[in-house]
């Protein structure tokens, strides 16, 4: 085979790959926008609402200390958040196969929901695109190579929805006014360093235990049974999120770094480590924007 034929084959493969990459990105972006539209459509109207430290009376002591540390009395509550991350994701269920990722996430706090759009570099030049979402009581997990070849496509209520709402609640230290007591949000004392939060959204009801550090900041969030995808099954498994490196963002103290892990019988199995690269908010007392 002559070199001209080899070059032609390589060029053809490159063109097909580039076209597949571009078409996959275009198709995936369309799906992302559709999920975002569903998230916005599920939001009820939100009037002006501000933080009132008077509402903290009766809450567990570590929870009161947390709100007084990270918030300011009278500031507007967050209605939506836009978050961008970078970090690494462990692709192996049994070993250590960490791959870089970048992601963008849109969050609604009224009613609770989010859309996470991730891009994981599984191989050089071969990204896996991931949608992880909770919208109007439904959990969604969609993974596709190049945005075209489906690896996982799960959606529904029950354990999947519970697990996604747990993710929303665990990450609420990024938009901490969402943790304030109110309809659907309650707190129960455990001890001087921890408390249990219960979040109800329609038929979905979840509880998680929050642990606070010496400064009153959320250090870990734990679920005794969060749905872990194993093959085609969802297996309830203890889970933990860890948060640190708090910074002031738009008048609130929020963690910039996080790690999440399954707590397996053989030990802790971390699978996501991320750093926030961008974070902004819409407020209840201001005009909301995309």
Short mmCIF file of C-alpha atoms in Angstrom, two decimals:
data_model
loop_
_atom_site.label_atom_id
_atom_site.label_comp_id
_atom_site.label_asym_id
_atom_site.label_seq_id
_atom_site.Cartn_x
_atom_site.Cartn_y
_atom_site.Cartn_z
CA UNK A 1 0.00 0.00 0.00
CA UNK A 2 1.47 3.34 -1.03
CA UNK A 3 1.98 6.18 1.38
CA UNK A 4 -0.54 8.27 -0.53
CA UNK A 5 -3.22 5.64 0.17
CA UNK A 6 -2.23 5.47 3.85
CA UNK A 7 -2.38 9.25 4.09
CA UNK A 8 -5.80 9.25 2.46
CA UNK A 9 -7.12 6.65 4.91
CA UNK A 10 -5.74 8.54 7.91
CA UNK A 11 -7.22 11.78 6.59
CA UNK A 12 -10.60 10.12 6.07
CA UNK A 13 -10.58 8.70 9.59
CA UNK A 14 -9.68 12.13 10.94
CA UNK A 15 -12.52 13.77 9.05
CA UNK A 16 -15.03 11.16 10.25
CA UNK A 17 -13.80 11.56 13.83
CA UNK A 18 -13.95 15.36 13.71
CA UNK A 19 -17.45 15.24 12.23
CA UNK A 20 -18.59 12.77 14.88
CA UNK A 21 -17.14 14.93 17.64
CA UNK A 22 -18.83 18.05 16.30
CA UNK A 23 -22.18 16.34 15.71
CA UNK A 24 -22.05 14.68 19.13
CA UNK A 25 -21.38 18.03 20.83
CA UNK A 26 -24.21 19.71 18.91
CA UNK A 27 -26.66 16.93 19.73
CA UNK A 28 -25.61 16.88 23.38
CA UNK A 29 -25.94 20.64 23.73
CA UNK A 30 -29.49 20.35 22.44
CA UNK A 31 -30.29 17.76 25.12
CA UNK A 32 -28.68 19.98 27.76
CA UNK A 33 -30.83 22.93 26.74
CA UNK A 34 -33.96 20.76 26.83
CA UNK A 35 -33.15 19.70 30.41
CA UNK A 36 -32.53 23.31 31.41
CA UNK A 37 -35.87 24.32 29.92
CA UNK A 38 -37.60 21.60 31.95
CA UNK A 39 -35.80 22.79 35.09
CA UNK A 40 -36.96 26.38 34.55
CA UNK A 41 -40.52 25.27 33.75
CA UNK A 42 -40.73 23.42 37.09
CA UNK A 43 -39.92 26.56 39.10
CA UNK A 44 -42.85 28.33 40.80
CA UNK A 45 -42.90 32.14 40.99
CA UNK A 46 -40.62 33.46 43.73
CA UNK A 47 -41.35 36.74 45.45
CA UNK A 48 -38.99 38.84 47.52
CA UNK A 49 -37.55 36.80 50.38
CA UNK A 50 -34.64 37.55 52.67
CA UNK A 51 -32.65 35.79 55.38
CA UNK A 52 -34.17 36.35 58.83
CA UNK A 53 -32.02 35.18 61.74
CA UNK A 54 -35.16 35.28 63.86
CA UNK A 55 -36.28 32.14 62.01
CA UNK A 56 -33.26 30.26 63.40
CA UNK A 57 -34.68 30.03 66.92
CA UNK A 58 -35.30 26.42 67.83
CA UNK A 59 -32.85 24.98 65.30
CA UNK A 60 -30.04 22.69 66.55
CA UNK A 61 -27.10 24.71 67.88
CA UNK A 62 -24.59 23.71 65.17
CA UNK A 63 -27.11 24.59 62.45
CA UNK A 64 -27.74 28.04 63.95
CA UNK A 65 -23.99 28.61 64.21
CA UNK A 66 -23.54 27.58 60.57
CA UNK A 67 -26.13 30.02 59.23
CA UNK A 68 -24.78 32.87 61.35
CA UNK A 69 -21.28 32.11 60.03
CA UNK A 70 -21.99 31.84 56.30
CA UNK A 71 -24.93 34.25 55.84
CA UNK A 72 -25.84 37.83 56.72
CA UNK A 73 -29.15 38.74 58.31
CA UNK A 74 -31.42 40.41 55.77
CA UNK A 75 -29.62 39.32 52.61
CA UNK A 76 -31.79 38.03 49.72
CA UNK A 77 -32.11 34.27 49.35
CA UNK A 78 -30.70 32.44 46.34
CA UNK A 79 -33.26 31.27 43.78
CA UNK A 80 -30.84 29.94 41.15
CA UNK A 81 -27.13 29.14 40.98
CA UNK A 82 -24.73 28.59 38.09
CA UNK A 83 -21.64 26.53 38.91
CA UNK A 84 -18.64 25.43 36.85
CA UNK A 85 -16.18 22.79 38.03
CA UNK A 86 -12.98 21.05 37.07
CA UNK A 87 -11.47 17.98 38.67
CA UNK A 88 -11.07 14.23 38.33
CA UNK A 89 -13.49 11.32 38.18
CA UNK A 90 -12.66 7.71 39.05
CA UNK A 91 -13.86 5.50 36.18
CA UNK A 92 -13.13 2.21 38.03
CA UNK A 93 -15.49 0.66 40.57
CA UNK A 94 -12.67 -1.43 42.09
CA UNK A 95 -9.40 0.40 41.33
CA UNK A 96 -8.01 3.88 40.76
CA UNK A 97 -8.62 5.16 37.24
CA UNK A 98 -8.91 8.90 37.61
CA UNK A 99 -9.77 10.93 34.52
CA UNK A 100 -10.02 14.73 34.19
CA UNK A 101 -13.42 16.35 33.82
CA UNK A 102 -14.98 19.76 33.35
CA UNK A 103 -18.63 20.49 34.06
CA UNK A 104 -21.33 23.10 34.25
CA UNK A 105 -24.33 22.97 36.57
CA UNK A 106 -27.58 24.92 36.82
CA UNK A 107 -29.47 24.80 40.12
CA UNK A 108 -32.97 25.84 41.13
CA UNK A 109 -33.71 26.19 44.84
CA UNK A 110 -37.46 26.86 44.34
CA UNK A 111 -38.48 24.07 43.60
CA UNK A 112 -35.29 22.06 44.27
CA UNK A 113 -33.62 20.76 41.14
CA UNK A 114 -30.42 20.81 39.09
CA UNK A 115 -28.88 19.89 35.75
CA UNK A 116 -25.20 18.81 35.71
CA UNK A 117 -23.50 18.67 32.33
CA UNK A 118 -20.10 16.98 32.54
CA UNK A 119 -17.35 16.12 30.05
CA UNK A 120 -14.95 13.35 31.15
CA UNK A 121 -11.81 12.59 29.12
CA UNK A 122 -12.02 8.77 29.21
CA UNK A 123 -9.33 8.44 26.49
CA UNK A 124 -7.20 11.01 24.64
CA UNK A 125 -9.62 12.73 22.28
CA UNK A 126 -12.56 10.56 23.38
CA UNK A 127 -14.86 12.35 25.85
CA UNK A 128 -17.79 10.85 27.70
CA UNK A 129 -20.60 13.33 28.18
CA UNK A 130 -22.75 13.05 31.30
CA UNK A 131 -26.10 14.47 32.34
CA UNK A 132 -26.95 14.07 36.02
CA UNK A 133 -30.17 15.81 37.03
CA UNK A 134 -33.15 16.13 39.33
CA UNK A 135 -36.14 17.83 37.71
CA UNK A 136 -39.73 17.97 39.01
CA UNK A 137 -39.33 14.86 41.14
CA UNK A 138 -37.54 12.81 38.48
CA UNK A 139 -33.93 11.60 38.62
CA UNK A 140 -31.92 11.50 35.40
CA UNK A 141 -28.56 9.89 34.54
CA UNK A 142 -27.40 9.84 30.92
CA UNK A 143 -23.87 8.95 29.75
CA UNK A 144 -22.73 8.82 26.11
CA UNK A 145 -19.32 8.51 24.43
CA UNK A 146 -18.74 11.51 22.15
CA UNK A 147 -22.29 12.48 23.07
CA UNK A 148 -23.51 9.81 20.60
CA UNK A 149 -22.94 6.26 21.89
CA UNK A 150 -25.18 5.66 24.91
CA UNK A 151 -23.59 3.94 27.91
CA UNK A 152 -26.31 4.66 30.46
CA UNK A 153 -29.76 6.19 30.17
CA UNK A 154 -31.70 6.12 33.42
CA UNK A 155 -34.62 8.26 34.53
CA UNK A 156 -37.51 7.95 36.92
CA UNK A 157 -38.67 8.28 40.49
CA UNK A 158 -37.97 5.98 43.46
CA UNK A 159 -34.34 5.26 44.31
CA UNK A 160 -32.93 7.20 41.36
CA UNK A 161 -34.87 10.35 42.28
CA UNK A 162 -33.95 9.93 45.96
CA UNK A 163 -30.26 9.73 45.08
CA UNK A 164 -30.36 12.83 42.89
CA UNK A 165 -32.25 14.86 45.50
CA UNK A 166 -29.59 13.76 48.01
CA UNK A 167 -26.96 15.18 45.70
CA UNK A 168 -28.86 18.49 45.58
CA UNK A 169 -29.07 18.63 49.37
CA UNK A 170 -25.45 17.62 49.92
CA UNK A 171 -24.27 20.38 47.57
CA UNK A 172 -26.48 23.04 49.13
CA UNK A 173 -23.50 24.56 50.97
CA UNK A 174 -22.77 26.12 47.55
CA UNK A 175 -26.12 27.95 47.77
CA UNK A 176 -26.62 27.93 51.57
CA UNK A 177 -29.89 29.84 51.83
CA UNK A 178 -31.49 26.68 50.38
CA UNK A 179 -30.76 25.00 53.72
CA UNK A 180 -32.80 27.50 55.74
CA UNK A 181 -35.83 26.05 57.55
CA UNK A 182 -39.13 26.32 55.73
CA UNK A 183 -41.73 24.28 53.88
CA UNK A 184 -40.07 20.98 53.04
CA UNK A 185 -36.87 21.79 55.01
CA UNK A 186 -36.45 20.62 58.60
CA UNK A 187 -33.53 20.04 60.98
CA UNK A 188 -33.14 17.60 63.88
CA UNK A 189 -30.39 17.69 66.51
CA UNK A 190 -27.86 14.84 66.81
CA UNK A 191 -25.10 16.33 68.96
CA UNK A 192 -23.10 19.55 69.31
CA UNK A 193 -21.27 18.95 66.01
CA UNK A 194 -23.94 17.39 63.79
CA UNK A 195 -27.61 17.48 62.77
CA UNK A 196 -29.97 15.68 60.41
CA UNK A 197 -31.65 17.55 57.57
CA UNK A 198 -34.86 16.33 55.95
CA UNK A 199 -35.88 17.61 52.53
CA UNK A 200 -39.29 16.89 51.02
CA UNK A 201 -40.18 17.55 47.39
CA UNK A 202 -43.56 16.17 46.40
CA UNK A 203 -43.45 12.40 46.93
CA UNK A 204 -39.67 12.41 47.42
CA UNK A 205 -38.46 12.58 51.02
CA UNK A 206 -34.78 12.23 52.00
CA UNK A 207 -32.63 12.68 55.12
CA UNK A 208 -28.89 13.32 55.43
CA UNK A 209 -26.55 13.94 58.36
CA UNK A 210 -24.44 17.12 58.33
CA UNK A 211 -21.25 17.40 60.39
CA UNK A 212 -19.77 20.82 61.22
CA UNK A 213 -16.16 21.80 61.98
CA UNK A 214 -14.74 24.03 64.72
CA UNK A 215 -15.54 27.16 62.69
CA UNK A 216 -19.18 26.12 62.33
CA UNK A 217 -18.81 25.23 58.64
CA UNK A 218 -20.20 22.11 56.96
CA UNK A 219 -17.40 19.54 56.83
CA UNK A 220 -19.18 16.37 55.68
CA UNK A 221 -22.63 15.29 54.56
CA UNK A 222 -23.59 11.63 54.84
CA UNK A 223 -26.42 9.44 53.57
CA UNK A 224 -26.92 5.99 55.06
CA UNK A 225 -28.35 4.62 51.80
CA UNK A 226 -27.91 6.46 48.49
CA UNK A 227 -28.57 4.66 45.21
CA UNK A 228 -25.31 3.46 43.58
CA UNK A 229 -25.50 2.34 39.96
CA UNK A 230 -23.97 -1.13 39.61
CA UNK A 231 -24.51 -2.42 36.09
CA UNK A 232 -28.23 -2.13 35.43
CA UNK A 233 -29.13 -2.05 39.13
CA UNK A 234 -29.32 0.70 41.73
CA UNK A 235 -27.88 -0.53 45.04
CA UNK A 236 -28.51 1.48 48.27
CA UNK A 237 -25.04 2.28 49.66
CA UNK A 238 -23.68 4.59 52.39
CA UNK A 239 -22.32 7.78 50.81
CA UNK A 240 -20.39 10.83 51.97
CA UNK A 241 -19.49 14.25 50.61
CA UNK A 242 -16.60 16.25 52.08
CA UNK A 243 -16.25 20.04 51.64
CA UNK A 244 -13.43 22.48 52.40
CA UNK A 245 -11.57 25.64 51.32
CA UNK A 246 -14.39 28.08 52.10
CA UNK A 247 -14.38 31.48 50.39
CA UNK A 248 -16.66 34.51 50.33
CA UNK A 249 -18.86 34.53 47.23
CA UNK A 250 -21.56 37.17 46.77
CA UNK A 251 -21.93 37.75 50.50
CA UNK A 252 -21.91 34.07 51.48
CA UNK A 253 -19.19 31.73 52.73
CA UNK A 254 -19.11 28.63 50.50
CA UNK A 255 -16.72 25.69 49.95
CA UNK A 256 -14.67 25.73 46.75
CA UNK A 257 -13.34 22.15 46.93
CA UNK A 258 -15.18 18.86 47.45
CA UNK A 259 -14.79 15.09 47.30
CA UNK A 260 -17.51 12.44 47.28
CA UNK A 261 -17.17 8.75 48.09
CA UNK A 262 -19.07 5.52 48.56
CA UNK A 263 -18.57 4.02 52.02
CA UNK A 264 -18.14 0.36 51.11
CA UNK A 265 -17.58 -2.59 53.51
CA UNK A 266 -13.96 -2.74 52.32
CA UNK A 267 -13.43 0.98 52.92
CA UNK A 268 -14.07 4.46 51.55
CA UNK A 269 -14.15 4.62 47.75
CA UNK A 270 -13.77 8.19 46.45
CA UNK A 271 -14.99 8.73 42.90
CA UNK A 272 -15.33 12.52 42.37
CA UNK A 273 -12.96 15.33 43.31
CA UNK A 274 -13.85 18.79 42.13
CA UNK A 275 -12.92 22.47 42.37
CA UNK A 276 -15.31 25.33 41.63
CA UNK A 277 -14.00 27.61 38.87
CA UNK A 278 -17.10 29.81 38.55
CA UNK A 279 -20.10 30.49 40.76
CA UNK A 280 -22.86 33.06 40.50
CA UNK A 281 -26.42 33.49 41.72
CA UNK A 282 -29.86 34.88 41.04
CA UNK A 283 -31.62 36.36 44.09
CA UNK A 284 -35.26 36.49 45.12
CA UNK A 285 -35.22 40.28 45.34
CA UNK A 286 -33.57 40.87 41.99
CA UNK A 287 -34.49 40.26 38.39
CA UNK A 288 -33.57 36.74 37.34
CA UNK A 289 -31.39 36.12 34.31
CA UNK A 290 -30.14 33.13 32.35
#
